[in-house]
């Protein structure tokens, strides 16, 4: 059965899905890292692929920008395609001086200015945290590959262009390492649906120094994060 937003057939997705925001990044990962790869969905050009990584069946599905878009795909993947593990592989901003452009951050928890978690959690504040096993496996995979990483808190914002000049000071004061637009919503939906989820992001924008990853280089700069997440899926949970 297809869904409103995904035209894959039942069984077309692996239980493990890596989710970049950008459909072309999904295509880049599928073409460069997976064998025997098949495009399984393309509604609205939101591309999804399934293939083999070192013998493990893995899917890559793009989720678009922002919590509302991300949650549509996460919910449909879980309800209709029995997905149980999702790793978001995104880009993020930072305002922390010891975090640099191209650094990789594993996102432990995420605060937000979005109302979605309160909408779902009866107007209470939900503690949006990653799955412990996925975080452990991301850390082990990064260490095995010798890739430097940070682990810490995120802030998921609805406003990419934010006029609040005090926000960065606030985020710095609370040691928020990364700013994205999806993780807080994804973590709470994953909790409600009883699946494992984690986010790992590459820093593409330094909001203090104004440095950015060049758009043309964005694809190749993300290889460290892609390799860490793929390798992490080959590790067993440590319960
Ligand atoms: N803010 C929010 N989301 C982002 C950013 C940012 O600066 N960079 C990449 N995703």
Coordinates of C-alpha atoms and ligand atoms in Angstrom, one line a residue:
X1 CA 0.0 0.0 0.0
X2 CA 1.3 3.5 -0.8
X3 CA 0.7 6.5 1.4
X4 CA -0.3 10.1 0.6
X5 CA 3.4 11.1 0.5
X6 CA 5.3 7.8 -0.3
X7 CA 4.6 5.6 -3.3
X8 CA 6.7 2.6 -2.2
X9 CA 5.2 -0.8 -1.9
X10 CA 5.0 -2.7 1.4
X11 CA 8.4 -4.2 2.2
X12 CA 10.3 -1.7 0.0
X13 CA 12.0 -0.1 3.0
X14 CA 14.4 -1.7 5.4
X15 CA 13.7 -1.5 9.2
X16 CA 16.7 1.0 9.3
X17 CA 16.4 4.3 7.5
X18 CA 18.9 7.2 7.2
X19 CA 17.1 10.5 6.7
X20 CA 18.7 13.5 5.2
X21 CA 16.6 16.6 4.6
X22 CA 17.6 17.0 1.0
X23 CA 16.4 14.6 -1.7
X24 CA 19.6 15.0 -3.7
X25 CA 21.6 14.1 -0.6
X26 CA 19.5 10.9 -0.4
X27 CA 20.4 10.1 -4.0
X28 CA 24.1 10.9 -3.4
X29 CA 24.3 8.5 -0.5
X30 CA 22.3 5.8 -2.3
X31 CA 24.5 6.0 -5.4
X32 CA 27.8 6.3 -3.6
X33 CA 27.5 4.0 -0.6
X34 CA 24.8 1.4 -1.4
X35 CA 24.9 -1.7 -3.7
X36 CA 22.0 -3.1 -5.5
X37 CA 20.1 0.2 -4.9
X38 CA 16.5 0.8 -6.0
X39 CA 14.6 4.1 -5.9
X40 CA 11.5 3.1 -3.9
X41 CA 9.6 6.5 -3.7
X42 CA 9.6 9.8 -5.5
X43 CA 6.3 11.6 -4.6
X44 CA 6.9 15.4 -4.7
X45 CA 10.6 14.5 -5.6
X46 CA 11.1 13.5 -2.0
X47 CA 13.4 10.6 -3.0
X48 CA 13.8 7.3 -1.1
X49 CA 16.1 4.4 -1.8
X50 CA 16.8 0.9 -0.5
X51 CA 20.1 -1.1 -1.0
X52 CA 22.8 -3.0 0.7
X53 CA 25.6 -1.6 2.8
X54 CA 28.3 -4.2 3.6
X55 CA 25.5 -6.9 3.4
X56 CA 23.0 -4.9 5.6
X57 CA 19.8 -3.8 4.0
X58 CA 19.4 -0.1 4.5
X59 CA 17.1 2.6 3.3
X60 CA 17.7 6.3 2.7
X61 CA 14.7 8.6 2.7
X62 CA 14.7 12.4 2.5
X63 CA 12.4 14.3 4.9
X64 CA 12.4 17.9 3.6
X65 CA 12.9 21.0 5.8
X66 CA 11.3 21.6 9.2
X67 CA 9.5 19.6 11.8
X68 CA 6.1 19.3 10.0
X69 CA 7.6 17.9 6.8
X70 CA 10.0 15.5 8.7
X71 CA 7.1 14.2 10.9
X72 CA 5.0 13.3 7.9
X73 CA 7.7 11.0 6.5
X74 CA 8.7 9.5 9.9
X75 CA 5.1 8.7 10.8
X76 CA 4.3 7.1 7.3
X77 CA 7.6 5.1 7.4
X78 CA 6.7 3.7 10.8
X79 CA 2.9 3.1 10.3
X80 CA 3.0 1.8 6.7
X81 CA 6.5 0.4 6.3
X82 CA 7.4 -1.0 9.7
X83 CA 10.5 1.1 10.1
X84 CA 12.0 0.8 13.6
X85 CA 15.3 2.7 13.5
X86 CA 15.7 6.2 12.1
X87 CA 19.0 8.3 12.0
X88 CA 18.5 11.8 10.8
X89 CA 21.7 12.9 9.0
X90 CA 21.5 16.7 8.6
X91 CA 23.3 20.0 8.6
X92 CA 23.1 22.4 11.5
X93 CA 24.2 25.9 12.6
X94 CA 26.2 26.6 15.7
X95 CA 27.0 29.6 17.9
X96 CA 29.7 27.8 20.0
X97 CA 33.3 29.0 19.6
X98 CA 34.9 25.5 20.0
X99 CA 32.6 24.0 17.4
X100 CA 33.8 24.5 13.8
X101 CA 32.4 24.3 10.3
X102 CA 32.4 20.7 9.1
X103 CA 32.4 19.3 12.7
X104 CA 30.1 16.4 13.4
X105 CA 27.7 16.6 16.3
X106 CA 25.7 13.7 17.8
X107 CA 22.5 15.1 19.1
X108 CA 21.7 13.9 22.6
X109 CA 18.5 16.0 23.2
X110 CA 16.7 18.9 21.6
X111 CA 14.8 21.9 22.8
X112 CA 12.6 23.8 20.4
X113 CA 10.6 27.0 19.7
X114 CA 8.1 24.8 17.9
X115 CA 4.7 24.0 19.5
X116 CA 4.4 20.5 18.1
X117 CA 5.6 18.7 21.2
X118 CA 3.2 20.6 23.4
X119 CA 0.4 19.9 21.0
X120 CA 1.1 16.2 21.2
X121 CA 2.1 16.0 24.9
X122 CA -1.0 17.7 26.4
X123 CA 0.7 21.2 26.6
X124 CA 3.5 19.8 28.9
X125 CA 7.2 20.1 28.0
X126 CA 8.5 16.8 26.5
X127 CA 12.1 15.9 27.1
X128 CA 13.1 15.1 23.5
X129 CA 16.1 12.7 23.7
X130 CA 17.8 10.4 21.3
X131 CA 17.7 6.6 21.7
X132 CA 20.6 5.6 23.9
X133 CA 21.7 2.6 21.8
X134 CA 21.8 4.6 18.6
X135 CA 23.9 7.3 20.3
X136 CA 26.3 4.7 21.7
X137 CA 26.7 3.1 18.3
X138 CA 27.2 6.4 16.5
X139 CA 29.9 7.2 19.1
X140 CA 31.6 3.8 18.7
X141 CA 31.4 4.1 14.9
X142 CA 33.0 7.6 14.9
X143 CA 35.8 6.4 17.2
X144 CA 36.4 3.3 15.1
X145 CA 36.7 5.5 12.0
X146 CA 38.9 8.1 13.8
X147 CA 36.4 10.9 13.1
X148 CA 36.2 13.7 15.6
X149 CA 32.8 14.4 17.0
X150 CA 30.9 16.3 19.7
X151 CA 27.9 15.0 21.7
X152 CA 25.4 17.5 23.0
X153 CA 22.2 19.5 23.0
X154 CA 20.4 20.9 20.0
X155 CA 17.8 23.6 19.5
X156 CA 15.3 22.9 16.7
X157 CA 13.8 26.1 15.4
X158 CA 10.9 26.9 13.1
X159 CA 12.6 30.0 11.9
X160 CA 15.8 29.6 9.8
X161 CA 15.8 33.5 9.4
X162 CA 15.3 34.6 13.0
X163 CA 15.3 38.3 13.9
X164 CA 15.7 37.7 17.6
X165 CA 19.2 39.0 18.2
X166 CA 19.2 37.7 21.8
X167 CA 18.6 34.1 20.8
X168 CA 22.3 33.2 20.1
X169 CA 23.3 34.5 23.6
X170 CA 20.7 32.4 25.2
X171 CA 21.7 29.3 23.3
X172 CA 25.3 29.9 24.1
X173 CA 24.5 30.2 27.8
X174 CA 22.8 26.8 27.7
X175 CA 25.6 25.2 25.8
X176 CA 23.4 24.3 22.8
X177 CA 25.9 22.9 20.3
X178 CA 23.7 22.7 17.2
X179 CA 20.7 24.4 15.7
X180 CA 18.6 22.5 13.2
X181 CA 14.9 22.5 12.2
X182 CA 13.7 18.9 12.9
X183 CA 15.3 16.9 15.7
X184 CA 13.1 18.0 18.7
X185 CA 9.9 17.0 16.8
X186 CA 11.4 13.7 15.5
X187 CA 12.6 12.6 18.9
X188 CA 9.1 13.1 20.5
X189 CA 7.3 11.4 17.6
X190 CA 9.8 8.5 17.8
X191 CA 9.0 8.2 21.5
X192 CA 5.3 8.1 20.9
X193 CA 5.6 5.5 18.1
X194 CA 8.0 3.4 20.2
X195 CA 10.9 3.4 17.7
X196 CA 14.6 4.3 18.0
X197 CA 15.8 7.6 16.6
X198 CA 18.9 9.8 16.7
X199 CA 20.2 12.8 14.8
X200 CA 23.8 13.4 13.7
X201 CA 24.6 16.6 12.0
X202 CA 27.5 18.3 10.2
X203 CA 28.0 22.0 11.1
X204 CA 27.2 24.0 7.9
X205 CA 26.8 27.5 9.3
X206 CA 28.7 29.2 12.1
X207 CA 26.3 31.9 13.3
X208 CA 29.0 33.9 15.1
X209 CA 31.9 33.8 12.6
X210 CA 29.4 33.7 9.7
X211 CA 31.5 30.9 8.0
X212 CA 29.4 28.5 5.8
X213 CA 30.1 25.3 4.0
X214 CA 30.1 26.2 0.3
X215 CA 26.9 24.9 -1.3
X216 CA 28.8 23.1 -4.1
X217 CA 31.0 21.4 -1.5
X218 CA 28.0 20.5 0.8
X219 CA 27.6 17.0 -0.6
X220 CA 31.2 15.9 -0.2
X221 CA 31.7 17.6 3.2
X222 CA 29.0 15.4 4.6
X223 CA 30.9 12.1 4.0
X224 CA 32.2 11.7 7.5
X225 CA 28.7 11.9 9.0
X226 CA 27.4 9.5 6.3
X227 CA 30.1 6.9 7.0
X228 CA 29.6 7.2 10.8
X229 CA 25.9 6.6 10.5
X230 CA 26.2 3.7 8.0
X231 CA 28.8 2.0 10.1
X232 CA 26.8 2.5 13.3
X233 CA 23.9 0.5 11.8
X234 CA 26.2 -2.5 11.5
X235 CA 26.7 -2.5 15.3
X236 CA 24.4 -4.4 17.6
X237 CA 22.4 -2.7 20.4
X238 CA 24.1 -3.1 23.8
X239 CA 21.0 -3.4 26.0
Ligands
LIG1 N1 19.7 27.2 11.6 C1 18.8 26.3 11.5 N2 18.9 25.2 10.8 C2 20.0 25.0 10.1 C3 21.0 26.0 10.1 C4 20.9 27.1 10.9 O1 21.7 28.0 10.9 N3 22.0 25.5 9.3 C5 21.6 24.3 8.8 N4 20.4 24.0 9.3

